mmCIF file of C-alpha atoms and ligand atoms in Angstrom:
data_model
loop_
_atom_site.group_PDB
_atom_site.id
_atom_site.type_symbol
_atom_site.label_atom_id
_atom_site.label_comp_id
_atom_site.label_asym_id
_atom_site.label_seq_id
_atom_site.Cartn_x
_atom_site.Cartn_y
_atom_site.Cartn_z
ATOM 1 C CA MET G 200 0.000 0.000 0.000
ATOM 2 C CA ASP G 201 0.994 3.613 -0.577
ATOM 3 C CA PHE G 202 -0.195 6.135 1.993
ATOM 4 C CA TYR G 203 -0.246 9.881 1.312
ATOM 5 C CA PHE G 204 -0.347 12.148 4.340
ATOM 6 C CA SER G 205 0.562 15.613 5.583
ATOM 7 C CA PRO G 206 2.111 16.025 9.024
ATOM 8 C CA LEU G 207 -0.488 16.384 11.808
ATOM 9 C CA ALA G 208 -3.367 16.601 9.319
ATOM 10 C CA CYS G 209 -6.445 14.372 9.555
ATOM 11 C CA SER G 210 -4.384 11.710 7.777
ATOM 12 C CA LEU G 211 -2.737 11.087 11.169
ATOM 13 C CA ALA G 212 -5.758 8.824 11.796
ATOM 14 C CA THR G 213 -4.702 6.507 8.984
ATOM 15 C CA ARG G 214 -1.151 6.315 10.316
ATOM 16 C CA ILE G 215 -2.547 5.364 13.738
ATOM 17 C CA ALA G 216 -4.743 2.691 12.142
ATOM 18 C CA LEU G 217 -1.753 1.310 10.197
ATOM 19 C CA TYR G 218 0.280 1.075 13.406
ATOM 20 C CA GLU G 219 -2.627 -0.507 15.287
ATOM 21 C CA ALA G 220 -2.930 -3.110 12.535
ATOM 22 C CA GLY G 221 0.811 -3.703 12.253
ATOM 23 C CA ALA G 222 0.362 -3.057 8.522
ATOM 24 C CA SER G 223 3.220 -2.035 6.292
ATOM 25 C CA ALA G 224 2.888 0.780 3.784
ATOM 26 C CA ARG G 225 5.052 3.166 1.820
ATOM 27 C CA PHE G 226 4.621 6.651 3.276
ATOM 28 C CA PHE G 227 4.503 9.696 0.999
ATOM 29 C CA GLU G 228 4.504 13.084 2.681
ATOM 30 C CA VAL G 229 2.503 15.761 0.902
ATOM 31 C CA ASP G 230 3.734 19.317 1.357
ATOM 32 C CA GLY G 231 0.550 21.300 1.993
ATOM 33 C CA LYS G 232 1.891 24.406 0.214
ATOM 34 C CA THR G 233 3.674 23.004 -2.815
ATOM 35 C CA LYS G 234 1.557 19.843 -3.237
ATOM 36 C CA ARG G 235 4.775 17.958 -3.977
ATOM 37 C CA THR G 236 5.373 14.592 -2.398
ATOM 38 C CA LEU G 237 8.389 13.422 -0.440
ATOM 39 C CA PRO G 238 10.604 11.551 -0.932
ATOM 40 C CA ASP G 239 9.874 11.216 -4.651
ATOM 41 C CA ASP G 240 9.261 14.918 -5.496
ATOM 42 C CA ALA G 241 6.175 14.216 -7.614
ATOM 43 C CA SER G 242 2.989 16.232 -8.068
ATOM 44 C CA PHE G 243 0.290 15.212 -5.595
ATOM 45 C CA TRP G 244 -2.303 16.499 -8.077
ATOM 46 C CA GLU G 245 -1.599 13.351 -10.103
ATOM 47 C CA VAL G 246 -2.784 11.319 -7.117
ATOM 48 C CA SER G 247 -5.632 13.478 -5.803
ATOM 49 C CA ALA G 248 -7.684 15.775 -8.003
ATOM 50 C CA LEU G 249 -8.773 17.593 -4.842
ATOM 51 C CA GLY G 250 -5.258 17.844 -3.433
ATOM 52 C CA LEU G 251 -6.496 16.422 -0.129
ATOM 53 C CA VAL G 252 -4.926 13.890 2.183
ATOM 54 C CA PRO G 253 -5.354 11.129 3.171
ATOM 55 C CA VAL G 254 -5.115 8.944 0.070
ATOM 56 C CA LEU G 255 -4.407 5.235 0.154
ATOM 57 C CA ARG G 256 -3.312 3.250 -2.898
ATOM 58 C CA THR G 257 -4.062 -0.419 -2.354
ATOM 59 C CA ASP G 258 -1.767 -3.221 -3.471
ATOM 60 C CA SER G 259 -4.071 -3.739 -6.458
ATOM 61 C CA GLY G 260 -3.737 -0.070 -7.422
ATOM 62 C CA GLU G 261 -7.115 1.255 -6.247
ATOM 63 C CA LEU G 262 -6.967 4.842 -4.975
ATOM 64 C CA ILE G 263 -9.122 5.414 -1.903
ATOM 65 C CA THR G 264 -9.870 8.892 -0.570
ATOM 66 C CA GLU G 265 -11.928 10.161 2.402
ATOM 67 C CA ASN G 266 -11.007 9.396 5.990
ATOM 68 C CA ALA G 267 -14.140 7.385 6.707
ATOM 69 C CA ALA G 268 -13.615 5.140 3.672
ATOM 70 C CA ILE G 269 -9.873 4.616 4.185
ATOM 71 C CA LEU G 270 -10.222 3.890 7.884
ATOM 72 C CA GLN G 271 -12.960 1.323 7.352
ATOM 73 C CA TYR G 272 -11.026 -0.248 4.471
ATOM 74 C CA LEU G 273 -8.019 -0.744 6.738
ATOM 75 C CA ALA G 274 -10.175 -2.080 9.562
ATOM 76 C CA ASP G 275 -11.678 -4.635 7.177
ATOM 77 C CA GLN G 276 -8.293 -5.612 5.742
ATOM 78 C CA PHE G 277 -6.861 -6.277 9.187
ATOM 79 C CA PRO G 278 -9.745 -7.770 11.187
ATOM 80 C CA LEU G 279 -7.480 -9.154 13.909
ATOM 81 C CA ALA G 280 -6.734 -5.604 15.010
ATOM 82 C CA ALA G 281 -10.465 -5.168 15.828
ATOM 83 C CA LEU G 282 -10.527 -1.571 14.603
ATOM 84 C CA ALA G 283 -14.196 -1.687 13.587
ATOM 85 C CA PRO G 284 -17.243 -3.823 14.335
ATOM 86 C CA ALA G 285 -17.695 -6.173 11.384
ATOM 87 C CA SER G 286 -21.362 -5.543 10.638
ATOM 88 C CA GLY G 287 -24.825 -4.823 11.966
ATOM 89 C CA MET G 288 -25.896 -1.963 14.216
ATOM 90 C CA ALA G 289 -22.450 -1.810 15.838
ATOM 91 C CA ARG G 290 -20.964 -1.021 12.407
ATOM 92 C CA THR G 291 -23.687 1.550 11.803
ATOM 93 C CA ARG G 292 -22.751 3.237 15.091
ATOM 94 C CA LEU G 293 -19.130 3.407 13.966
ATOM 95 C CA GLN G 294 -20.203 5.038 10.706
ATOM 96 C CA GLU G 295 -22.401 7.432 12.648
ATOM 97 C CA TRP G 296 -19.401 8.595 14.685
ATOM 98 C CA LEU G 297 -17.026 8.735 11.718
ATOM 99 C CA CYS G 298 -19.520 11.008 9.962
ATOM 100 C CA PHE G 299 -19.976 13.156 13.068
ATOM 101 C CA ILE G 300 -16.227 13.584 13.451
ATOM 102 C CA GLY G 301 -15.760 14.286 9.733
ATOM 103 C CA THR G 302 -18.592 16.739 9.242
ATOM 104 C CA GLU G 303 -19.476 18.359 12.551
ATOM 105 C CA LEU G 304 -15.989 18.523 14.101
ATOM 106 C CA HIS G 305 -13.385 18.336 11.314
ATOM 107 C CA LYS G 306 -15.085 20.432 8.647
ATOM 108 C CA GLY G 307 -17.747 22.239 10.664
ATOM 109 C CA LEU G 308 -15.825 23.357 13.743
ATOM 110 C CA PHE G 309 -12.098 23.113 13.150
ATOM 111 C CA VAL G 310 -11.464 23.986 9.500
ATOM 112 C CA PRO G 311 -12.815 27.567 9.742
ATOM 113 C CA LEU G 312 -11.021 28.135 13.051
ATOM 114 C CA LEU G 313 -7.704 26.906 11.661
ATOM 115 C CA ASP G 314 -7.916 28.737 8.353
ATOM 116 C CA PRO G 315 -5.749 31.883 8.614
ATOM 117 C CA SER G 316 -7.702 33.430 5.746
ATOM 118 C CA ALA G 317 -11.122 32.976 7.396
ATOM 119 C CA PRO G 318 -12.528 36.375 8.431
ATOM 120 C CA ALA G 319 -13.105 36.997 12.146
ATOM 121 C CA GLU G 320 -16.891 36.981 11.496
ATOM 122 C CA VAL G 321 -16.655 33.460 10.093
ATOM 123 C CA LYS G 322 -14.704 32.271 13.119
ATOM 124 C CA ALA G 323 -17.252 33.878 15.463
ATOM 125 C CA TYR G 324 -20.150 32.288 13.565
ATOM 126 C CA THR G 325 -18.396 28.913 13.648
ATOM 127 C CA LEU G 326 -17.934 29.093 17.405
ATOM 128 C CA THR G 327 -21.588 30.051 17.932
ATOM 129 C CA LYS G 328 -22.906 27.351 15.633
ATOM 130 C CA TYR G 329 -20.523 24.443 16.272
ATOM 131 C CA MET G 330 -19.170 24.734 19.816
ATOM 132 C CA GLY G 331 -22.198 22.770 21.043
ATOM 133 C CA ARG G 332 -20.871 19.753 19.139
ATOM 134 C CA LEU G 333 -18.213 19.522 21.839
ATOM 135 C CA ASP G 334 -20.908 19.458 24.538
ATOM 136 C CA TYR G 335 -22.494 16.534 22.695
ATOM 137 C CA LEU G 336 -19.134 14.752 22.508
ATOM 138 C CA GLU G 337 -18.501 15.497 26.183
ATOM 139 C CA GLN G 338 -21.751 13.749 27.106
ATOM 140 C CA ARG G 339 -20.832 10.758 24.971
ATOM 141 C CA LEU G 340 -17.386 10.382 26.519
ATOM 142 C CA ARG G 341 -18.491 10.733 30.148
ATOM 143 C CA GLY G 342 -17.765 7.377 31.771
ATOM 144 C CA ARG G 343 -16.461 5.869 28.511
ATOM 145 C CA GLU G 344 -12.914 4.993 27.539
ATOM 146 C CA TYR G 345 -13.537 5.199 23.787
ATOM 147 C CA VAL G 346 -16.191 6.500 21.421
ATOM 148 C CA LEU G 347 -17.552 2.954 21.056
ATOM 149 C CA ASP G 348 -17.027 -0.062 23.305
ATOM 150 C CA GLY G 349 -13.360 -0.610 22.431
ATOM 151 C CA PHE G 350 -10.729 1.357 20.499
ATOM 152 C CA THR G 351 -11.811 1.786 16.868
ATOM 153 C CA VAL G 352 -10.833 3.864 13.861
ATOM 154 C CA ALA G 353 -13.305 6.482 15.144
ATOM 155 C CA ASP G 354 -10.912 7.109 18.035
ATOM 156 C CA ALA G 355 -7.987 7.375 15.617
ATOM 157 C CA TYR G 356 -9.883 10.058 13.668
ATOM 158 C CA LEU G 357 -11.161 11.850 16.767
ATOM 159 C CA VAL G 358 -7.762 12.184 18.425
ATOM 160 C CA ALA G 359 -6.290 13.547 15.173
ATOM 161 C CA VAL G 360 -8.992 16.226 15.021
ATOM 162 C CA LEU G 361 -8.890 17.127 18.733
ATOM 163 C CA ASN G 362 -5.133 17.702 18.435
ATOM 164 C CA TRP G 363 -5.882 20.820 16.422
ATOM 165 C CA SER G 364 -7.555 22.560 19.366
ATOM 166 C CA ILE G 365 -4.123 23.763 20.470
ATOM 167 C CA ALA G 366 -3.987 26.045 17.418
ATOM 168 C CA THR G 367 -7.451 27.510 18.091
ATOM 169 C CA SER G 368 -9.303 29.333 20.854
ATOM 170 C CA ILE G 369 -10.848 26.016 21.951
ATOM 171 C CA LYS G 370 -9.518 24.892 25.313
ATOM 172 C CA LEU G 371 -10.210 21.194 25.783
ATOM 173 C CA ALA G 372 -9.942 21.625 29.565
ATOM 174 C CA ASP G 373 -13.412 23.227 29.394
ATOM 175 C CA TRP G 374 -14.750 19.740 28.550
ATOM 176 C CA PRO G 375 -13.256 17.456 31.222
ATOM 177 C CA ALA G 376 -14.291 14.133 29.664
ATOM 178 C CA ILE G 377 -12.910 15.167 26.272
ATOM 179 C CA ALA G 378 -9.685 16.441 27.850
ATOM 180 C CA ALA G 379 -9.234 13.188 29.796
ATOM 181 C CA TYR G 380 -10.009 11.137 26.660
ATOM 182 C CA HIS G 381 -7.502 13.128 24.602
ATOM 183 C CA LYS G 382 -4.792 12.627 27.223
ATOM 184 C CA ARG G 383 -5.615 8.906 27.545
ATOM 185 C CA LEU G 384 -5.492 8.375 23.788
ATOM 186 C CA HIS G 385 -2.069 10.027 23.618
ATOM 187 C CA GLU G 386 -0.796 7.417 26.076
ATOM 188 C CA ARG G 387 -1.764 4.665 23.640
ATOM 189 C CA PRO G 388 1.424 3.418 21.909
ATOM 190 C CA SER G 389 0.124 3.717 18.322
ATOM 191 C CA VAL G 390 -1.056 7.295 18.947
ATOM 192 C CA ALA G 391 2.068 8.344 20.842
ATOM 193 C CA ARG G 392 4.311 6.966 18.100
ATOM 194 C CA ALA G 393 2.287 8.447 15.224
ATOM 195 C CA PHE G 394 2.057 11.847 16.908
ATOM 196 C CA ALA G 395 5.753 12.027 17.793
ATOM 197 C CA GLU G 396 6.767 11.089 14.244
ATOM 198 C CA GLU G 397 4.425 13.588 12.624
ATOM 199 C CA LEU G 398 5.309 16.377 15.045
ATOM 200 C CA ARG G 399 8.911 16.009 13.914
ATOM 201 C CA LEU G 400 7.855 16.046 10.250
ATOM 202 C CA TYR G 401 5.610 19.053 10.887
ATOM 203 C CA GLN G 402 8.505 20.997 12.403
ATOM 204 C CA GLN G 403 10.684 20.083 9.418
ATOM 205 C CA GLU G 404 7.937 21.232 7.043
ATOM 206 C CA GLN G 405 7.622 24.562 8.871
ATOM 207 C CA ALA G 406 11.393 25.061 8.678
ATOM 208 C CA ARG G 407 11.321 24.251 4.939
ATOM 209 C CA HIS G 408 8.582 26.807 4.361
ATOM 210 C CA SER G 409 10.359 29.488 6.289
ATOM 211 C CA ARG G 410 13.625 28.832 4.390
ATOM 212 C CA ALA G 411 11.708 29.062 1.094
ATOM 213 C CA ALA G 412 10.079 32.345 2.179
ATOM 214 C CA THR G 413 13.451 33.802 3.173
ATOM 215 C CA ALA G 414 14.992 32.701 -0.122
ATOM 216 C CA ALA G 415 12.113 34.293 -2.051
ATOM 217 C CA VAL G 416 12.588 37.622 -0.230
ATOM 218 C CA GLU G 417 16.364 37.509 -0.795
ATOM 219 C CA SER G 418 15.951 36.772 -4.491
ATOM 220 C CA GLN G 419 13.670 39.834 -4.836
ATOM 221 C CA SER G 420 16.126 42.139 -3.093
ATOM 222 C CA VAL G 421 19.085 41.359 -5.379
HETATM 223 N N1 GSH U 785 -13.411 14.924 3.217
HETATM 224 C C1 GSH U 785 -11.998 14.652 3.274
HETATM 225 C C2 GSH U 785 -11.304 15.860 3.837
HETATM 226 C C3 GSH U 785 -9.804 15.708 3.839
HETATM 227 C C4 GSH U 785 -9.124 17.001 4.232
HETATM 228 O O1 GSH U 785 -9.752 18.035 4.498
HETATM 229 N N2 GSH U 785 -7.791 16.964 4.257
HETATM 230 C C5 GSH U 785 -7.031 18.159 4.594
HETATM 231 C C6 GSH U 785 -6.055 17.852 5.715
HETATM 232 S S1 GSH U 785 -6.880 17.589 7.252
HETATM 233 C C7 GSH U 785 -6.205 18.589 3.401
HETATM 234 O O2 GSH U 785 -5.648 17.770 2.700
HETATM 235 N N3 GSH U 785 -6.130 19.907 3.168
HETATM 236 C C8 GSH U 785 -5.304 20.437 2.126
HETATM 237 C C9 GSH U 785 -5.980 21.533 1.382
HETATM 238 O O3 GSH U 785 -7.083 21.950 1.760
HETATM 239 O O4 GSH U 785 -5.391 21.969 0.376
HETATM 240 C C10 GSH U 785 -11.718 13.420 4.102
HETATM 241 O O5 GSH U 785 -12.469 13.146 5.039
HETATM 242 O O6 GSH U 785 -10.745 12.709 3.828
#
């Protein structure tokens, strides 16, 4: 499998799922600004028409996009890792939570708050409209270790999204069950490993961008 990701993006969930499953994959880092991939320096547009991570290329060459689809594909490929209920209402509940995380939290709440180009009015509207989603999540997590009965790919996705709160005005400490869940998940070996690796890659990416910006300024001043 080939896995396309950007450091600390939502694709972190797929990395966590791969580690949980003990699955091997070739990792391709997508630079969010240049849309070039590392280490092969190719155009990510050739892989994803939307330019969005995650993307998974299966061993038979199928390209899969969308967190919910990729995560369930991996769970089904590696059933011994028990990353998703196999079928029935339990599977429906997993899909329910994957959709909630993807639409209400990832896109609804966090994307506008993280977007430096979003006007202040948009951020204010987002907080008014979507903050309540965290109250709903708080209720769900009270007295529970995971979103469902055991660790699933929904937890992998949720921890990846909650990580972003640090770059927003959202303080997880205001939701004690969510804060405790987030801390607990980070103690899980797959999450701790994935996060530490991507934090390092994120810092390298930031340094690359700042070197490129400096070089661009210098080339204009000569
Ligand atoms: N609906 C997609 C959304 C994926 C997505 O938003 N990916 C972000 C990273 S978290 C991305 O690649 N953003 C790059 C961009 O917007 O150019 C999914 O669930 O996979």
